[in-house]
GROMACS .gro file of C-alpha atoms in nm:
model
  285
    1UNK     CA    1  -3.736  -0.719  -8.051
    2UNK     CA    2  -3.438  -0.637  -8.272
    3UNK     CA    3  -3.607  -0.418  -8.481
    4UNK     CA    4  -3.742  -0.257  -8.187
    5UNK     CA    5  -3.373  -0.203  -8.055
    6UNK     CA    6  -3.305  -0.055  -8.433
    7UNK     CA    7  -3.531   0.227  -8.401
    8UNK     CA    8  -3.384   0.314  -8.067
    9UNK     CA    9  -3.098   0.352  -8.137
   10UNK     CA   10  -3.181   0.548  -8.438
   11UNK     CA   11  -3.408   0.796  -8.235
   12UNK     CA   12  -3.076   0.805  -8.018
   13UNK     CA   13  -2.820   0.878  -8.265
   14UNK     CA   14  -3.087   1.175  -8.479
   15UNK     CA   15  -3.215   1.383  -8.139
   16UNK     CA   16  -3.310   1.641  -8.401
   17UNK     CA   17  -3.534   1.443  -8.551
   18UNK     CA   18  -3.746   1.414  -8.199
   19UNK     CA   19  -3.857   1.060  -8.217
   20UNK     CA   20  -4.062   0.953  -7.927
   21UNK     CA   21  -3.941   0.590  -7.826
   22UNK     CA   22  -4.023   0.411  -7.525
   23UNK     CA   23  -3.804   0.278  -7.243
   24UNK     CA   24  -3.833  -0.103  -7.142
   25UNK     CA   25  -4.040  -0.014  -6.885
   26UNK     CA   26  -4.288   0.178  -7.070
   27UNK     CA   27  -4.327  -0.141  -7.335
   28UNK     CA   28  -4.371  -0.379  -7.053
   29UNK     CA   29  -4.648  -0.179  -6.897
   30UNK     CA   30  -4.830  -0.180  -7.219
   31UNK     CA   31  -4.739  -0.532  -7.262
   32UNK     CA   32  -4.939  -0.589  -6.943
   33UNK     CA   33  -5.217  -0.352  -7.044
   34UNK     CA   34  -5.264  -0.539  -7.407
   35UNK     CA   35  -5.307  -0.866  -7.160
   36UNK     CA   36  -5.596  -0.710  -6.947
   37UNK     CA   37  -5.738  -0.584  -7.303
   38UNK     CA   38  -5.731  -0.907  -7.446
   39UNK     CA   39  -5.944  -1.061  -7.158
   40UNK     CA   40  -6.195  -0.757  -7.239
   41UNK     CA   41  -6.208  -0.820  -7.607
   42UNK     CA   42  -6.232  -1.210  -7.590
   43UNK     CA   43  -6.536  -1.157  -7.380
   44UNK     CA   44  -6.661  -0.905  -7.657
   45UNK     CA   45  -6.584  -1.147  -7.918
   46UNK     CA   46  -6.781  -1.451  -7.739
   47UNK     CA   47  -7.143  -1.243  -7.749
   48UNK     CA   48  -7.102  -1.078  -8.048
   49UNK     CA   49  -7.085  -1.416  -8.249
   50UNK     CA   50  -7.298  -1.403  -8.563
   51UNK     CA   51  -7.532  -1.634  -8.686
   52UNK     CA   52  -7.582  -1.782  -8.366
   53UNK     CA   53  -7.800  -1.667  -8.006
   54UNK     CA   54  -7.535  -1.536  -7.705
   55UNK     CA   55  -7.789  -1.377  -7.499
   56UNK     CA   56  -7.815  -1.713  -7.272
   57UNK     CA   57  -7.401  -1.679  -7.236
   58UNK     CA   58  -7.442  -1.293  -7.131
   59UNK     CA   59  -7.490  -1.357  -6.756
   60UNK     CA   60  -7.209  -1.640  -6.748
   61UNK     CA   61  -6.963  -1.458  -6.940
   62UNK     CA   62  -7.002  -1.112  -6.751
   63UNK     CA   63  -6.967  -1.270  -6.434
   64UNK     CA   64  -6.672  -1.496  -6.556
   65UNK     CA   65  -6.540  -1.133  -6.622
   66UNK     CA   66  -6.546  -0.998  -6.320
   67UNK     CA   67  -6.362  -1.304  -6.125
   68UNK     CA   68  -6.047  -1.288  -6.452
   69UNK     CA   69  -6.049  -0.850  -6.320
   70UNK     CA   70  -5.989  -0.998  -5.943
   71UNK     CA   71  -5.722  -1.171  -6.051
   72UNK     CA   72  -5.561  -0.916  -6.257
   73UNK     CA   73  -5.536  -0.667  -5.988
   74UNK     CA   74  -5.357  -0.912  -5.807
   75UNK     CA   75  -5.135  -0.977  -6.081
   76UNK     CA   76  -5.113  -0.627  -6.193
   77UNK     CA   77  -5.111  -0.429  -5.852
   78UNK     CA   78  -4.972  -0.079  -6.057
   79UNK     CA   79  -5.278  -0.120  -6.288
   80UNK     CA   80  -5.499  -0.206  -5.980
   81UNK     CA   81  -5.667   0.132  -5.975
   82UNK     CA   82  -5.809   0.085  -6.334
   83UNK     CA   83  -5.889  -0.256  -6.306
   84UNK     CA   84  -6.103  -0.215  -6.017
   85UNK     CA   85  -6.311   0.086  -6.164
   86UNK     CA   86  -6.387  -0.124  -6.491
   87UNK     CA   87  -6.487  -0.423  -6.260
   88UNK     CA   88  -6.706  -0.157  -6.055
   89UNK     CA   89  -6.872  -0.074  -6.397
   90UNK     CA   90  -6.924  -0.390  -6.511
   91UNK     CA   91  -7.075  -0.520  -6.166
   92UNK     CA   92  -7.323  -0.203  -6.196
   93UNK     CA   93  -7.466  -0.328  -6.494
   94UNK     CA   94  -7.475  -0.661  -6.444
   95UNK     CA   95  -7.669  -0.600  -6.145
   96UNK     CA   96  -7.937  -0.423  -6.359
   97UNK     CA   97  -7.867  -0.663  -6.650
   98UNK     CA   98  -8.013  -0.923  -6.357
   99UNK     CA   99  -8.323  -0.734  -6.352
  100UNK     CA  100  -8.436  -0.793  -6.693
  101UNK     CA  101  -8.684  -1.154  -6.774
  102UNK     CA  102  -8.469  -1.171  -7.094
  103UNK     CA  103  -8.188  -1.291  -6.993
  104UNK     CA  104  -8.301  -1.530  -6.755
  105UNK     CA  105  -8.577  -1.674  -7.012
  106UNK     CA  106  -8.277  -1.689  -7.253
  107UNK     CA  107  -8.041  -1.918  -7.012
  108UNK     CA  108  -8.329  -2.143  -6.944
  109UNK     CA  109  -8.421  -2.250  -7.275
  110UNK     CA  110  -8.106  -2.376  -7.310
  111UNK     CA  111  -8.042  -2.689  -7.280
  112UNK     CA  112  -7.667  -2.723  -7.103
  113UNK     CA  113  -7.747  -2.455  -6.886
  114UNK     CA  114  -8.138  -2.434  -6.755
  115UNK     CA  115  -8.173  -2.318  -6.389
  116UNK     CA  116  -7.794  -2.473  -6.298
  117UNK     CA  117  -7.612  -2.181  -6.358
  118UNK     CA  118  -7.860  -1.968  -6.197
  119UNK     CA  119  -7.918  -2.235  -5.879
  120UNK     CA  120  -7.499  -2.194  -5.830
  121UNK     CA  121  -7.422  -1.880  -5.877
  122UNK     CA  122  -7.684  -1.669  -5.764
  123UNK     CA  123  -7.878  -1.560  -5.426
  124UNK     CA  124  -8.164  -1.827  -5.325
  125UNK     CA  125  -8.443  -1.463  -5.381
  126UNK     CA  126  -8.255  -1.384  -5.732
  127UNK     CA  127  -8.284  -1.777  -5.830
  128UNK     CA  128  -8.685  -1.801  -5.667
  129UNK     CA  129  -8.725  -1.452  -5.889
  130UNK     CA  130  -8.595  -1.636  -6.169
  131UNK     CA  131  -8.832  -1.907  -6.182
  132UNK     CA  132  -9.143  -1.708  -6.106
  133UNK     CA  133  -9.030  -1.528  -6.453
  134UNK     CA  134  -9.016  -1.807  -6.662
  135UNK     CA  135  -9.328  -1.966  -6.518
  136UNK     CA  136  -9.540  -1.643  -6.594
  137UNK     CA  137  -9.410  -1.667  -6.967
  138UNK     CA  138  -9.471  -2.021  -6.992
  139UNK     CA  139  -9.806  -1.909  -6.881
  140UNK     CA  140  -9.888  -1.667  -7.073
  141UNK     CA  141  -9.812  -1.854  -7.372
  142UNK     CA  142 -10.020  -2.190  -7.219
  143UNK     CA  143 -10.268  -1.859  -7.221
  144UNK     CA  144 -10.265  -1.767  -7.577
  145UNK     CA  145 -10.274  -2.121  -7.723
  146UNK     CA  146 -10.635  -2.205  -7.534
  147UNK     CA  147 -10.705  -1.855  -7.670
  148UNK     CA  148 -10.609  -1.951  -7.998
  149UNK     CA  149 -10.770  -2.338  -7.975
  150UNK     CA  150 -11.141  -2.184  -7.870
  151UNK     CA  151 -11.139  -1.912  -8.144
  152UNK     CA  152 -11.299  -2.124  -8.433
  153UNK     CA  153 -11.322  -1.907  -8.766
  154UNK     CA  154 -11.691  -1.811  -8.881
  155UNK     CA  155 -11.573  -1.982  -9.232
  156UNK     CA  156 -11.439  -2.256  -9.149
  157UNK     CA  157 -11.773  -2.376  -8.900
  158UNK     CA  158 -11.974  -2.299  -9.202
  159UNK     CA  159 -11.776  -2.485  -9.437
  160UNK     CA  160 -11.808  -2.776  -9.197
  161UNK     CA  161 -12.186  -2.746  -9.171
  162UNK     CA  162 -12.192  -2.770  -9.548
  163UNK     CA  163 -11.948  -3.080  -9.610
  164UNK     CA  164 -12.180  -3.221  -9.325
  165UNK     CA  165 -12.471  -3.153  -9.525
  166UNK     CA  166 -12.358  -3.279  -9.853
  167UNK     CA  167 -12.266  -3.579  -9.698
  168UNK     CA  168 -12.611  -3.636  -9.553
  169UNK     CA  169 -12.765  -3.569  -9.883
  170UNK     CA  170 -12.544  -3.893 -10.042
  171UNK     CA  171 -12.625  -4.111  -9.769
  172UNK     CA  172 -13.011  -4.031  -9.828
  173UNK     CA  173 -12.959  -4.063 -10.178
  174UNK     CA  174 -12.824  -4.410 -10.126
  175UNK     CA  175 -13.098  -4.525  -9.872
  176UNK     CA  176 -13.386  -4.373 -10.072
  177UNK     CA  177 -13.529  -4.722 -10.226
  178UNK     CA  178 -13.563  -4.885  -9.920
  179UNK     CA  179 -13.694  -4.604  -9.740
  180UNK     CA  180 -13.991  -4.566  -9.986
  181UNK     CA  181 -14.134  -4.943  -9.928
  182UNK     CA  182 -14.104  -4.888  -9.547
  183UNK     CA  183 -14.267  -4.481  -9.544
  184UNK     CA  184 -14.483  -4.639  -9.243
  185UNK     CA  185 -14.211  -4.799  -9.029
  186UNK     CA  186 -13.947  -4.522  -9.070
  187UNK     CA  187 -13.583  -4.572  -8.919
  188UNK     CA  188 -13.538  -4.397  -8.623
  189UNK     CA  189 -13.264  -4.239  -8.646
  190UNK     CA  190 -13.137  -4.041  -8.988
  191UNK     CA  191 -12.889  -3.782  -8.824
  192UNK     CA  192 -12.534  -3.831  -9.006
  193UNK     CA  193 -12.379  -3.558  -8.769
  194UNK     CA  194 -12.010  -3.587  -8.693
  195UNK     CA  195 -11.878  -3.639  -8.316
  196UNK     CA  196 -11.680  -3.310  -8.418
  197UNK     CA  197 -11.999  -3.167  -8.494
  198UNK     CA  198 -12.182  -3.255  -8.205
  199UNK     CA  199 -11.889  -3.087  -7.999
  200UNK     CA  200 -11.886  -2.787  -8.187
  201UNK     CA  201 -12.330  -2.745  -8.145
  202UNK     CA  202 -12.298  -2.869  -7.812
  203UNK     CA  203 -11.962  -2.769  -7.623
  204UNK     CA  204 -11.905  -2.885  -7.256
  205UNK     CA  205 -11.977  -2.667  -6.978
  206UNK     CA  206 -11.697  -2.385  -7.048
  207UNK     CA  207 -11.444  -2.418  -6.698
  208UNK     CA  208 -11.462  -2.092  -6.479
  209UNK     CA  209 -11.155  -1.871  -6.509
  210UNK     CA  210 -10.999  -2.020  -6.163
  211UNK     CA  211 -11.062  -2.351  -6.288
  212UNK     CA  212 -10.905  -2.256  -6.641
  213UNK     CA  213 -10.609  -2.084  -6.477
  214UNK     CA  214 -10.528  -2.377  -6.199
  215UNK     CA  215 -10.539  -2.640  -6.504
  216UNK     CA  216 -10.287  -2.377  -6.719
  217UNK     CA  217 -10.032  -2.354  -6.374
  218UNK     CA  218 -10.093  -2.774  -6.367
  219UNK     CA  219  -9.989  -2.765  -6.780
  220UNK     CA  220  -9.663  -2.539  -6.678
  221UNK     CA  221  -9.550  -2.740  -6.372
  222UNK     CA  222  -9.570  -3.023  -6.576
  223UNK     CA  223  -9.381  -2.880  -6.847
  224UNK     CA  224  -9.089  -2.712  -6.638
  225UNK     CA  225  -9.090  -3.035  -6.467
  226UNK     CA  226  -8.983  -3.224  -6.756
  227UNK     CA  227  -8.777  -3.020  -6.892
  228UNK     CA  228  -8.558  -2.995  -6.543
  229UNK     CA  229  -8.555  -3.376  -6.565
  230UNK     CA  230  -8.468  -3.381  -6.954
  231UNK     CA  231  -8.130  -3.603  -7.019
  232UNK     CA  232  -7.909  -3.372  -7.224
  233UNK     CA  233  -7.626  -3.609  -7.417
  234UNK     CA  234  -7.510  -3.336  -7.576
  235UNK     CA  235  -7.192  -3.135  -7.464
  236UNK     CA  236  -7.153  -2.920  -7.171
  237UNK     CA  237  -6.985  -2.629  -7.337
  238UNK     CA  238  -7.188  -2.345  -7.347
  239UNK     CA  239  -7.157  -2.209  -7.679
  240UNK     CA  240  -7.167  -2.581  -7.831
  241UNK     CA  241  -7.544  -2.612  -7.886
  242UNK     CA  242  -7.762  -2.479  -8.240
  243UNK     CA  243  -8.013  -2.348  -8.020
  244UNK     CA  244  -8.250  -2.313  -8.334
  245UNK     CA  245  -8.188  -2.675  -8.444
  246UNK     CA  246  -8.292  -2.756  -8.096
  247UNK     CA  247  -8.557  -2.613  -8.060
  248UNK     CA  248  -8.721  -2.714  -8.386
  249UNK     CA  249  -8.656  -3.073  -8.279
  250UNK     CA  250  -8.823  -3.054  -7.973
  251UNK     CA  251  -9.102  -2.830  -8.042
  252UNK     CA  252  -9.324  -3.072  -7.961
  253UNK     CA  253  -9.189  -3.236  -7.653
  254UNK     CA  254  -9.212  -2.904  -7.469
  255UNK     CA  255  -9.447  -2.671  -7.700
  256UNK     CA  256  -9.482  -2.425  -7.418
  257UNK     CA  257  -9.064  -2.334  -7.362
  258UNK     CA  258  -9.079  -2.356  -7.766
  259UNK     CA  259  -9.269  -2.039  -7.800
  260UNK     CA  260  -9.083  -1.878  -7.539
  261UNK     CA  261  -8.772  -1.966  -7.718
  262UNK     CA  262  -8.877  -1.849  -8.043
  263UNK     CA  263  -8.911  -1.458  -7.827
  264UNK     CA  264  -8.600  -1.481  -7.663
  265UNK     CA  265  -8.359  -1.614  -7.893
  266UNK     CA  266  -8.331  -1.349  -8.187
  267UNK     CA  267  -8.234  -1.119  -7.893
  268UNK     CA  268  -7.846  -1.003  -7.911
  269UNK     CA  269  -7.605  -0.951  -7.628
  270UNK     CA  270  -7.440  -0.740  -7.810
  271UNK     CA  271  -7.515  -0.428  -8.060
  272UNK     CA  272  -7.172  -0.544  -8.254
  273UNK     CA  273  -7.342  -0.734  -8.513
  274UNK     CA  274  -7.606  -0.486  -8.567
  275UNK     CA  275  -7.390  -0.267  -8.659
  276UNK     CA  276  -7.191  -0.485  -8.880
  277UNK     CA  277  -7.523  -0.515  -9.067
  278UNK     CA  278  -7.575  -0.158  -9.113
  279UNK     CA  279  -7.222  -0.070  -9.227
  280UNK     CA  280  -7.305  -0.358  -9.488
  281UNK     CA  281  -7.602  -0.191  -9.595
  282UNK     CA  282  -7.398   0.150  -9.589
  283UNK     CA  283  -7.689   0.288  -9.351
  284UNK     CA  284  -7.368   0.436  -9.117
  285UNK     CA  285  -7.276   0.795  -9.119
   0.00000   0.00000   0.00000
């Protein structure tokens, strides 16, 4: 502040010099404009964290946003004009950000937030919508793995049928003396297949598509259900949890929400650490 008063009354004593200074009022107005920044750039700061998923915070923090602009229009009622058109802007795109599966998939697989946030803060349609979206990816994944499970490699069948073979040449090599003394009162039964080899040359009636996709909605439910009843001890904060770390651990508890995780979670909310990668790799102009 001294120094401040310095230069003043420098710039007052040299008018030649044409110093542009500002009055008290001027430096309080940007005193109060540097506040409403600093809400801005602590939100920017929050999803554009590196080394770590903010996608699932994106929703949260943008509408935690808008409520801090409300206030400062009512604290700042000159700079009320501005406010409210960057509020306006931000409410436009969150409205369309809303739209998008990502960022609902992303809040859901984690594990503080799930469908609460959602359930509170959004319209009963936007919150059904919601749910509908993450069923259809758990889905589609449920999909993929029976996919995945019924493909059985041309190889690996045939070397099966060989390991089964060579087996059943051992065990005939090992019964062959007794089998020679007793050529006319053979033992019924010589077949050394495998239970996994009578599944694979004899499957079970394949289900019919209805019946495969009503079993695959039963897997989900099931799923979704216990991951809504899941105890999280961890802590509440929403940027507290290694989502990756997580994830891992639990891969097997819920396999379908895994995979879906493993999509959603390199996504950024932000381009800001993109870019920092590129300027590190001097690919900027």
């Amino acid at each position: 502040m001294i120094r401040a008063q310095v230069i003043a009354l420098f710039a007052h004593r040299n008018p030649k010099l044409r110093i542009p200074t500002l009055s008290h009022k001027q430096y309080e107005v940007l005193q109060d404009i540097c506040s409403i920044l600093s809400i801005l750039n602590q939100a920017q700061e929050l999803l554009s964290a590196g080394k770590t998923p903010t996608l699932a915070l994106a929703l949260p923090v943008y509408e935690a946003l808008i409520h801090a602009l409300d206030d400062c229009a009512l604290k700042f009622p000159e700079l009320a004009h501005a406010i409210i058109q960057g509020k306006l802007k931000l409410e436009g795109y969150v409205a369309k950000t809303r739209e998008l599966p990502v960022y609902a998939l992303a809040m859901v697989v984690k594990p503080c937030l799930r469908f609460k946030w959602m359930y509170n803060n959004w319209s009963p349609s936007q919150y059904q919508r919601a749910r509908v979206i993450v069923k259809e990816a758990m889905l589609s994944v449920r999909q993929r793995l029976h996919r995945e499970a019924t493909l059985i490699p041309l190889n690996t069948v045939q070397a099966r049928n060989a390991a089964s073979a060579q087996g059943c040449g051992y065990l005939r090599l090992l019964q062959i003396s007794a089998e020679v003394d007793r050529a006319s009162n053979p033992v019924g039964n010589n077949s050394c297949q495998s239970h996994e080899d009578t599944l694979l040359a004899a499957p079970s009636i394949p289900l019919s598509n209805r019946e495969l996709l009503i079993r695959h909605m039963a897997d989900v439910d099931a799923e979704l259900f216990r991951w809504e009843q899941f105890e999280w001890l961890g802590e509440d904060s929403m940027g507290s949890v290694d989502l990756v770390e997580f994830w891992r651990t639990h891969k097997h508890q819920f396999p379908l929400l895994y995979w879906v995780s493993m999509d959603v979670l390199p996504v950024h909310a932000s381009a800001v650490s993109s870019e920092q990668a590129f300027s590190s790799g001097k690919l900027t102009r």
